[in-house]
Short mmCIF file of C-alpha atoms in Angstrom, two decimals:
data_model
loop_
_atom_site.label_atom_id
_atom_site.label_comp_id
_atom_site.label_asym_id
_atom_site.label_seq_id
_atom_site.Cartn_x
_atom_site.Cartn_y
_atom_site.Cartn_z
CA UNK A 1 0.00 0.00 0.00
CA UNK A 2 1.45 3.36 -1.02
CA UNK A 3 2.00 6.06 1.55
CA UNK A 4 -1.07 8.27 1.94
CA UNK A 5 0.56 11.21 3.73
CA UNK A 6 3.36 13.62 2.95
CA UNK A 7 5.70 15.29 5.38
CA UNK A 8 6.27 19.01 5.16
CA UNK A 9 9.73 20.48 5.73
CA UNK A 10 8.67 21.43 9.28
CA UNK A 11 7.91 17.81 10.17
CA UNK A 12 4.13 18.17 10.04
CA UNK A 13 2.31 15.51 8.03
CA UNK A 14 -0.64 16.01 5.70
CA UNK A 15 -2.87 13.63 3.73
CA UNK A 16 -1.65 13.60 0.15
CA UNK A 17 -5.19 13.23 -1.23
CA UNK A 18 -7.90 15.72 -0.38
CA UNK A 19 -11.42 16.67 -1.38
CA UNK A 20 -11.57 19.85 -3.42
CA UNK A 21 -14.63 21.98 -2.68
CA UNK A 22 -14.49 24.59 -5.43
CA UNK A 23 -17.77 24.81 -7.35
CA UNK A 24 -19.56 22.54 -4.89
CA UNK A 25 -22.95 24.13 -4.36
CA UNK A 26 -23.99 25.14 -0.87
CA UNK A 27 -26.89 22.72 -1.17
CA UNK A 28 -24.47 19.85 -1.77
CA UNK A 29 -21.40 20.69 0.32
CA UNK A 30 -22.62 19.33 3.66
CA UNK A 31 -23.56 15.88 2.37
CA UNK A 32 -20.54 15.71 0.07
CA UNK A 33 -18.11 16.36 2.92
CA UNK A 34 -19.86 13.86 5.18
CA UNK A 35 -19.73 11.16 2.54
CA UNK A 36 -16.08 11.87 1.76
CA UNK A 37 -15.16 11.54 5.43
CA UNK A 38 -17.02 8.24 5.61
CA UNK A 39 -15.05 7.03 2.59
CA UNK A 40 -11.80 7.93 4.30
CA UNK A 41 -10.86 11.44 3.19
CA UNK A 42 -9.04 13.32 5.92
CA UNK A 43 -8.05 16.40 3.93
CA UNK A 44 -10.62 19.00 2.89
CA UNK A 45 -9.55 21.93 0.70
CA UNK A 46 -11.61 25.10 1.17
CA UNK A 47 -11.42 28.79 0.32
CA UNK A 48 -13.25 31.93 1.27
CA UNK A 49 -14.05 32.73 -2.35
CA UNK A 50 -15.73 29.33 -2.84
CA UNK A 51 -18.70 30.56 -0.82
CA UNK A 52 -19.43 27.22 0.86
CA UNK A 53 -17.28 27.25 4.01
CA UNK A 54 -20.28 27.22 6.33
CA UNK A 55 -21.75 24.12 4.69
CA UNK A 56 -18.36 22.39 4.61
CA UNK A 57 -18.09 23.10 8.32
CA UNK A 58 -21.48 21.52 8.94
CA UNK A 59 -20.28 18.31 7.32
CA UNK A 60 -17.09 18.22 9.39
CA UNK A 61 -18.96 19.00 12.61
CA UNK A 62 -21.49 16.25 11.95
CA UNK A 63 -18.79 13.62 11.61
CA UNK A 64 -16.99 14.83 14.72
CA UNK A 65 -20.27 14.66 16.64
CA UNK A 66 -20.92 11.14 15.35
CA UNK A 67 -17.49 10.06 16.56
CA UNK A 68 -16.30 9.13 13.07
CA UNK A 69 -13.38 11.53 13.43
CA UNK A 70 -11.79 13.78 16.02
CA UNK A 71 -10.73 17.30 15.17
CA UNK A 72 -7.10 16.25 15.06
CA UNK A 73 -7.95 13.56 12.48
CA UNK A 74 -9.15 15.99 9.82
CA UNK A 75 -6.88 18.41 7.96
CA UNK A 76 -8.60 21.54 6.71
CA UNK A 77 -7.05 23.98 4.26
CA UNK A 78 -8.34 27.53 3.88
CA UNK A 79 -7.30 30.44 1.68
CA UNK A 80 -6.92 34.16 2.21
CA UNK A 81 -8.84 36.02 -0.45
CA UNK A 82 -7.35 38.92 -2.40
CA UNK A 83 -9.47 41.59 -0.71
CA UNK A 84 -7.78 40.80 2.62
CA UNK A 85 -4.17 41.32 1.57
CA UNK A 86 -3.63 44.39 3.71
CA UNK A 87 -1.69 43.15 6.76
CA UNK A 88 -4.28 44.47 9.20
CA UNK A 89 -6.98 42.46 7.40
CA UNK A 90 -5.20 39.10 7.24
CA UNK A 91 -6.27 37.90 10.67
CA UNK A 92 -9.76 39.25 10.05
CA UNK A 93 -9.98 37.17 6.87
CA UNK A 94 -8.88 34.05 8.70
CA UNK A 95 -11.24 34.56 11.63
CA UNK A 96 -14.12 35.02 9.22
CA UNK A 97 -13.28 31.61 7.76
CA UNK A 98 -12.90 30.03 11.20
CA UNK A 99 -16.29 31.38 12.22
CA UNK A 100 -18.00 30.09 9.09
CA UNK A 101 -16.39 26.67 9.18
CA UNK A 102 -16.77 26.47 12.97
CA UNK A 103 -13.18 25.58 13.81
CA UNK A 104 -10.69 27.00 16.29
CA UNK A 105 -7.75 26.67 13.90
CA UNK A 106 -6.87 25.66 10.35
CA UNK A 107 -4.30 23.03 9.53
CA UNK A 108 -3.13 24.98 6.48
CA UNK A 109 -3.78 28.53 5.34
CA UNK A 110 -2.78 29.67 1.86
CA UNK A 111 -2.49 33.05 0.22
CA UNK A 112 -4.88 32.41 -2.67
CA UNK A 113 -2.77 34.45 -5.06
CA UNK A 114 -0.02 37.07 -4.95
CA UNK A 115 -2.50 39.67 -6.19
CA UNK A 116 -4.23 42.00 -3.79
CA UNK A 117 -7.56 43.69 -4.50
CA UNK A 118 -9.22 46.75 -3.03
CA UNK A 119 -10.61 45.79 0.40
CA UNK A 120 -14.35 45.50 0.81
CA UNK A 121 -17.30 43.18 0.43
CA UNK A 122 -16.98 42.92 -3.35
CA UNK A 123 -14.82 39.91 -4.25
CA UNK A 124 -13.74 41.34 -7.61
CA UNK A 125 -13.82 45.14 -7.30
CA UNK A 126 -13.72 46.70 -10.76
CA UNK A 127 -13.43 50.07 -12.40
CA UNK A 128 -15.91 51.24 -14.99
CA UNK A 129 -13.70 49.85 -17.74
CA UNK A 130 -13.92 46.40 -16.15
CA UNK A 131 -10.36 46.29 -14.83
CA UNK A 132 -9.71 45.07 -11.30
CA UNK A 133 -9.02 47.64 -8.59
CA UNK A 134 -5.78 46.61 -6.90
CA UNK A 135 -4.71 47.53 -3.38
CA UNK A 136 -0.99 48.04 -4.05
CA UNK A 137 0.00 45.80 -1.14
CA UNK A 138 3.16 43.77 -1.61
CA UNK A 139 2.51 40.06 -1.12
CA UNK A 140 5.59 39.99 1.11
CA UNK A 141 3.78 42.16 3.64
CA UNK A 142 0.68 39.99 3.38
CA UNK A 143 2.71 36.85 3.97
CA UNK A 144 4.45 38.33 7.00
CA UNK A 145 1.04 38.92 8.52
CA UNK A 146 0.21 35.28 7.82
CA UNK A 147 3.32 34.26 9.73
CA UNK A 148 1.77 35.93 12.75
CA UNK A 149 -1.19 33.56 12.49
CA UNK A 150 1.14 30.61 13.07
CA UNK A 151 2.66 32.32 16.09
CA UNK A 152 -0.83 32.86 17.53
CA UNK A 153 -1.79 29.22 17.03
CA UNK A 154 -4.60 30.06 14.62
CA UNK A 155 -3.06 27.98 11.83
CA UNK A 156 -0.65 25.04 11.88
CA UNK A 157 0.97 25.67 8.49
CA UNK A 158 0.98 28.44 5.91
CA UNK A 159 1.51 28.32 2.17
CA UNK A 160 0.86 30.02 -1.13
CA UNK A 161 -1.14 29.47 -4.29
CA UNK A 162 -0.68 30.51 -7.91
CA UNK A 163 2.88 31.74 -7.35
CA UNK A 164 5.49 31.48 -10.09
CA UNK A 165 9.17 30.65 -9.56
CA UNK A 166 10.31 34.24 -9.29
CA UNK A 167 7.61 35.11 -6.79
CA UNK A 168 8.47 32.05 -4.69
CA UNK A 169 12.16 32.93 -4.72
CA UNK A 170 11.48 36.51 -3.72
CA UNK A 171 9.20 35.35 -0.93
CA UNK A 172 11.83 32.95 0.41
CA UNK A 173 14.30 35.83 0.62
CA UNK A 174 11.90 37.85 2.76
CA UNK A 175 10.10 35.42 5.05
CA UNK A 176 10.70 33.81 8.43
CA UNK A 177 8.36 30.83 8.04
CA UNK A 178 8.79 29.09 4.72
CA UNK A 179 5.57 28.11 2.90
CA UNK A 180 4.91 24.38 3.06
CA UNK A 181 3.13 24.19 -0.30
CA UNK A 182 2.38 26.08 -3.48
CA UNK A 183 -1.07 25.16 -4.82
CA UNK A 184 -1.22 25.43 -8.60
CA UNK A 185 -3.14 24.11 -11.57
CA UNK A 186 -1.43 20.87 -12.53
CA UNK A 187 -2.45 17.94 -14.75
CA UNK A 188 -0.93 15.93 -17.63
CA UNK A 189 -1.56 18.77 -20.08
CA UNK A 190 0.21 21.19 -17.72
CA UNK A 191 2.77 19.21 -15.74
CA UNK A 192 4.66 22.25 -14.37
CA UNK A 193 7.92 20.31 -14.15
CA UNK A 194 10.19 23.31 -13.73
CA UNK A 195 8.02 24.89 -11.07
CA UNK A 196 7.60 21.58 -9.27
CA UNK A 197 11.34 20.90 -9.34
CA UNK A 198 12.10 24.43 -8.19
CA UNK A 199 9.68 24.31 -5.28
CA UNK A 200 10.86 20.85 -4.26
CA UNK A 201 14.45 22.08 -4.25
CA UNK A 202 13.34 24.68 -1.71
CA UNK A 203 11.45 22.18 0.45
CA UNK A 204 8.04 23.38 -0.78
CA UNK A 205 5.56 20.74 -1.95
CA UNK A 206 3.17 21.22 -4.84
CA UNK A 207 -0.57 20.83 -4.38
CA UNK A 208 -2.30 20.13 -7.69
CA UNK A 209 -5.70 21.67 -8.26
CA UNK A 210 -7.72 20.92 -11.38
CA UNK A 211 -5.93 17.53 -11.58
CA UNK A 212 -8.61 16.05 -13.85
CA UNK A 213 -8.48 19.02 -16.22
CA UNK A 214 -12.14 20.06 -15.95
CA UNK A 215 -13.71 16.94 -17.57
CA UNK A 216 -16.87 17.65 -19.53
CA UNK A 217 -16.79 21.36 -18.73
CA UNK A 218 -16.79 22.46 -22.34
CA UNK A 219 -16.99 20.64 -25.64
CA UNK A 220 -14.32 22.98 -26.99
CA UNK A 221 -11.72 22.05 -24.38
CA UNK A 222 -9.63 18.87 -24.19
CA UNK A 223 -11.08 16.04 -22.14
CA UNK A 224 -8.13 14.51 -20.36
CA UNK A 225 -10.08 11.48 -19.21
CA UNK A 226 -10.84 10.57 -22.82
CA UNK A 227 -7.27 10.95 -24.02
CA UNK A 228 -6.15 7.68 -25.69
CA UNK A 229 -2.85 7.67 -23.80
CA UNK A 230 -4.58 7.92 -20.43
CA UNK A 231 -7.13 5.29 -21.43
CA UNK A 232 -4.33 2.93 -22.49
CA UNK A 233 -2.55 3.29 -19.15
CA UNK A 234 -5.83 2.86 -17.27
CA UNK A 235 -6.61 -0.31 -19.20
CA UNK A 236 -3.16 -1.71 -18.39
CA UNK A 237 -3.71 -1.32 -14.64
CA UNK A 238 -7.44 -2.07 -14.73
CA UNK A 239 -8.12 1.34 -13.26
CA UNK A 240 -10.19 4.30 -14.38
CA UNK A 241 -8.62 7.24 -16.22
CA UNK A 242 -9.29 9.47 -13.20
CA UNK A 243 -7.48 7.06 -10.89
CA UNK A 244 -4.46 7.00 -13.19
CA UNK A 245 -4.32 10.78 -13.41
CA UNK A 246 -4.57 11.19 -9.63
CA UNK A 247 -2.02 8.45 -8.99
CA UNK A 248 0.32 10.22 -11.39
CA UNK A 249 0.23 13.29 -9.15
CA UNK A 250 0.82 11.44 -5.90
CA UNK A 251 3.77 9.57 -7.40
CA UNK A 252 5.30 12.94 -8.21
CA UNK A 253 5.01 13.75 -4.53
CA UNK A 254 2.23 16.26 -5.19
CA UNK A 255 -0.75 16.67 -2.93
CA UNK A 256 -3.88 16.44 -5.04
CA UNK A 257 -7.41 17.73 -4.43
CA UNK A 258 -9.99 16.43 -6.94
CA UNK A 259 -13.52 17.76 -6.63
CA UNK A 260 -16.63 15.64 -7.00
CA UNK A 261 -20.14 15.55 -5.56
CA UNK A 262 -20.94 12.12 -6.99
CA UNK A 263 -20.58 9.36 -4.41
CA UNK A 264 -19.21 6.80 -6.85
CA UNK A 265 -16.56 9.22 -8.09
CA UNK A 266 -15.62 10.33 -4.59
CA UNK A 267 -14.99 6.67 -3.81
CA UNK A 268 -13.21 6.10 -7.12
CA UNK A 269 -10.89 9.06 -6.59
CA UNK A 270 -9.96 7.77 -3.15
CA UNK A 271 -8.96 4.29 -4.32
CA UNK A 272 -5.61 5.14 -5.87
CA UNK A 273 -3.17 3.69 -3.38
CA UNK A 274 -3.28 0.01 -4.35
CA UNK A 275 -1.26 0.30 -7.55
CA UNK A 276 1.84 2.09 -8.81
CA UNK A 277 2.57 3.48 -12.25
CA UNK A 278 5.78 2.27 -13.85
CA UNK A 279 8.54 4.76 -14.73
CA UNK A 280 7.68 4.20 -18.38
CA UNK A 281 4.03 5.09 -17.82
CA UNK A 282 5.02 8.14 -15.77
CA UNK A 283 7.19 9.25 -18.70
CA UNK A 284 4.32 8.67 -21.11
CA UNK A 285 2.07 10.94 -19.07
CA UNK A 286 4.82 13.53 -18.68
CA UNK A 287 5.10 13.54 -22.46
CA UNK A 288 1.49 14.66 -22.77
CA UNK A 289 2.40 18.12 -21.52
CA UNK A 290 1.28 20.89 -23.87
CA UNK A 291 1.35 23.80 -21.41
CA UNK A 292 -2.43 23.97 -21.73
CA UNK A 293 -4.04 25.95 -18.94
CA UNK A 294 -7.78 25.48 -18.48
CA UNK A 295 -8.26 28.19 -15.85
CA UNK A 296 -7.21 31.75 -16.57
CA UNK A 297 -7.56 33.03 -13.05
CA UNK A 298 -7.45 36.75 -13.58
CA UNK A 299 -7.33 39.11 -16.52
CA UNK A 300 -6.06 42.20 -14.83
CA UNK A 301 -3.45 44.03 -16.83
CA UNK A 302 -4.44 46.86 -19.13
CA UNK A 303 -2.82 47.66 -22.45
CA UNK A 304 -1.38 50.82 -20.91
CA UNK A 305 0.33 48.81 -18.19
CA UNK A 306 1.86 46.35 -20.60
CA UNK A 307 2.90 48.95 -23.14
CA UNK A 308 4.72 50.82 -20.38
CA UNK A 309 6.33 47.60 -19.21
CA UNK A 310 7.50 46.76 -22.71
CA UNK A 311 8.88 50.23 -23.32
CA UNK A 312 10.90 50.05 -20.11
CA UNK A 313 12.07 46.48 -20.34
CA UNK A 314 12.55 45.90 -24.05
CA UNK A 315 14.25 49.15 -25.00
CA UNK A 316 17.64 47.51 -24.60
CA UNK A 317 16.81 44.82 -27.14
CA UNK A 318 14.66 46.77 -29.57
CA UNK A 319 14.82 45.86 -33.25
CA UNK A 320 15.58 42.27 -32.23
CA UNK A 321 12.95 39.79 -33.30
CA UNK A 322 11.47 37.98 -30.33
CA UNK A 323 12.00 34.58 -31.95
CA UNK A 324 15.74 35.27 -31.98
CA UNK A 325 15.79 35.56 -28.20
CA UNK A 326 16.03 32.66 -25.76
CA UNK A 327 12.62 32.45 -24.13
CA UNK A 328 13.88 32.91 -20.55
CA UNK A 329 15.57 36.17 -21.53
CA UNK A 330 12.50 37.51 -23.26
CA UNK A 331 10.11 36.35 -20.59
CA UNK A 332 12.17 37.71 -17.75
CA UNK A 333 11.66 41.14 -19.22
CA UNK A 334 7.93 40.81 -18.64
CA UNK A 335 7.31 38.60 -15.65
CA UNK A 336 7.15 39.83 -12.06
CA UNK A 337 9.48 42.76 -12.60
CA UNK A 338 7.31 44.16 -10.74
CA UNK A 339 5.04 45.88 -13.22
CA UNK A 340 4.23 49.54 -12.91
CA UNK A 341 1.75 51.48 -14.94
CA UNK A 342 2.10 55.05 -16.14
CA UNK A 343 0.74 56.36 -12.84
CA UNK A 344 3.42 54.48 -10.92
CA UNK A 345 1.09 51.91 -9.43
CA UNK A 346 2.86 48.77 -8.25
CA UNK A 347 1.59 45.38 -9.40
CA UNK A 348 2.47 42.18 -7.57
CA UNK A 349 0.94 39.82 -10.06
CA UNK A 350 2.48 38.57 -13.26
CA UNK A 351 0.92 39.14 -16.63
CA UNK A 352 -1.86 36.77 -17.63
CA UNK A 353 -3.57 38.22 -20.63
CA UNK A 354 -3.44 41.51 -22.43
CA UNK A 355 -6.43 43.03 -24.14
CA UNK A 356 -6.68 42.65 -27.92
CA UNK A 357 -4.47 39.57 -27.87
CA UNK A 358 -1.12 41.33 -27.80
CA UNK A 359 0.44 38.71 -25.58
CA UNK A 360 -0.72 35.83 -23.42
CA UNK A 361 1.20 34.39 -20.49
CA UNK A 362 0.26 31.43 -18.34
CA UNK A 363 0.19 31.61 -14.58
CA UNK A 364 3.47 29.89 -13.71
CA UNK A 365 6.90 30.73 -14.98
CA UNK A 366 7.68 27.19 -16.06
CA UNK A 367 4.72 27.01 -18.39
CA UNK A 368 4.71 30.46 -19.90
CA UNK A 369 3.35 30.51 -23.40
CA UNK A 370 4.20 33.57 -25.42
CA UNK A 371 1.87 34.26 -28.34
CA UNK A 372 3.12 37.36 -30.07
CA UNK A 373 0.90 38.96 -32.66
CA UNK A 374 2.16 40.87 -35.68
CA UNK A 375 0.93 44.02 -33.98
CA UNK A 376 3.26 43.47 -31.04
CA UNK A 377 6.24 42.62 -33.24
CA UNK A 378 5.71 45.69 -35.40
CA UNK A 379 5.16 47.96 -32.44
CA UNK A 380 7.94 46.85 -30.12
CA UNK A 381 10.60 44.99 -32.08
CA UNK A 382 10.82 46.44 -35.58
CA UNK A 383 10.54 50.14 -34.78
CA UNK A 384 12.36 52.68 -32.69
CA UNK A 385 10.55 53.86 -29.58
#
């Protein structure tokens, strides 16, 4: 039987497989959590922005009351939302979660993203033009406030989510308590090898969200569970495609948090520890990587911001065609520099998507995809500024 827990750098253990609760309706969350606990799940992944913390808490409380589990048997992850990035709001954000989920502490608390939004009751505060209103808070300051939560005993571990390599490295140079995990989108179409290797080299484990690649979400998007290569591996081991994909993550040492509200699939996703993929099959799945991201988390940057960034960062290599540049050199001009717009506003996030299709970057540095239109090439590489 394969090991079902991982050990963080600080010695704390955590179940490697958890129940993801994103997009679980409030009408389903209570029963889903209760059933998952009955099946054997001891790791529940939650977030303030999911909007179902109260119902998740009801499910946990019911199973504690029934004697199925004790509080120390269940590991609950929460996430600080972007509107609580100001240091004086970090503890408030956590306590709001603790109140909703009816717990005295969390086992793991993550910064949901390095991006901070304007504080308030609106989850995605926007200007009239539709752009997000940022708060200008450096994620370093936010994280330092999270460190205080550990010191107060309100959380056992802290971590991050949706951070790229450069952001992780900068954080490690400015923190006292190292994050135990970086939760990112990760599946066979987006294996994030460089980011995973980088984080592991720093003692930070990867938690894979969206491990099944959004099956059946859209007819226009790839269905990982119907991929012939996955089906072939599943047939070989007499397992389902979902079980193979989840086992792939755990064999990489990644925590994994599949979401389901269907009892049969909750059970199916849990039964992944009685077989082991061969090195050859692991390599086959690794070879499926296409840097395909199914969740574009935020579209925040304006053309003005990016134009200013390009003017500042590409002036030293103007007239040079982008395709003549090694990708890391070109990308490092654009990613987490930090960005500033013409008004001098500081941006902590990296570029995701620019209006009008000028350029598109994925969330993590290791999987950046640069799609440069003729407009961008003409504007920034073939003309003087």
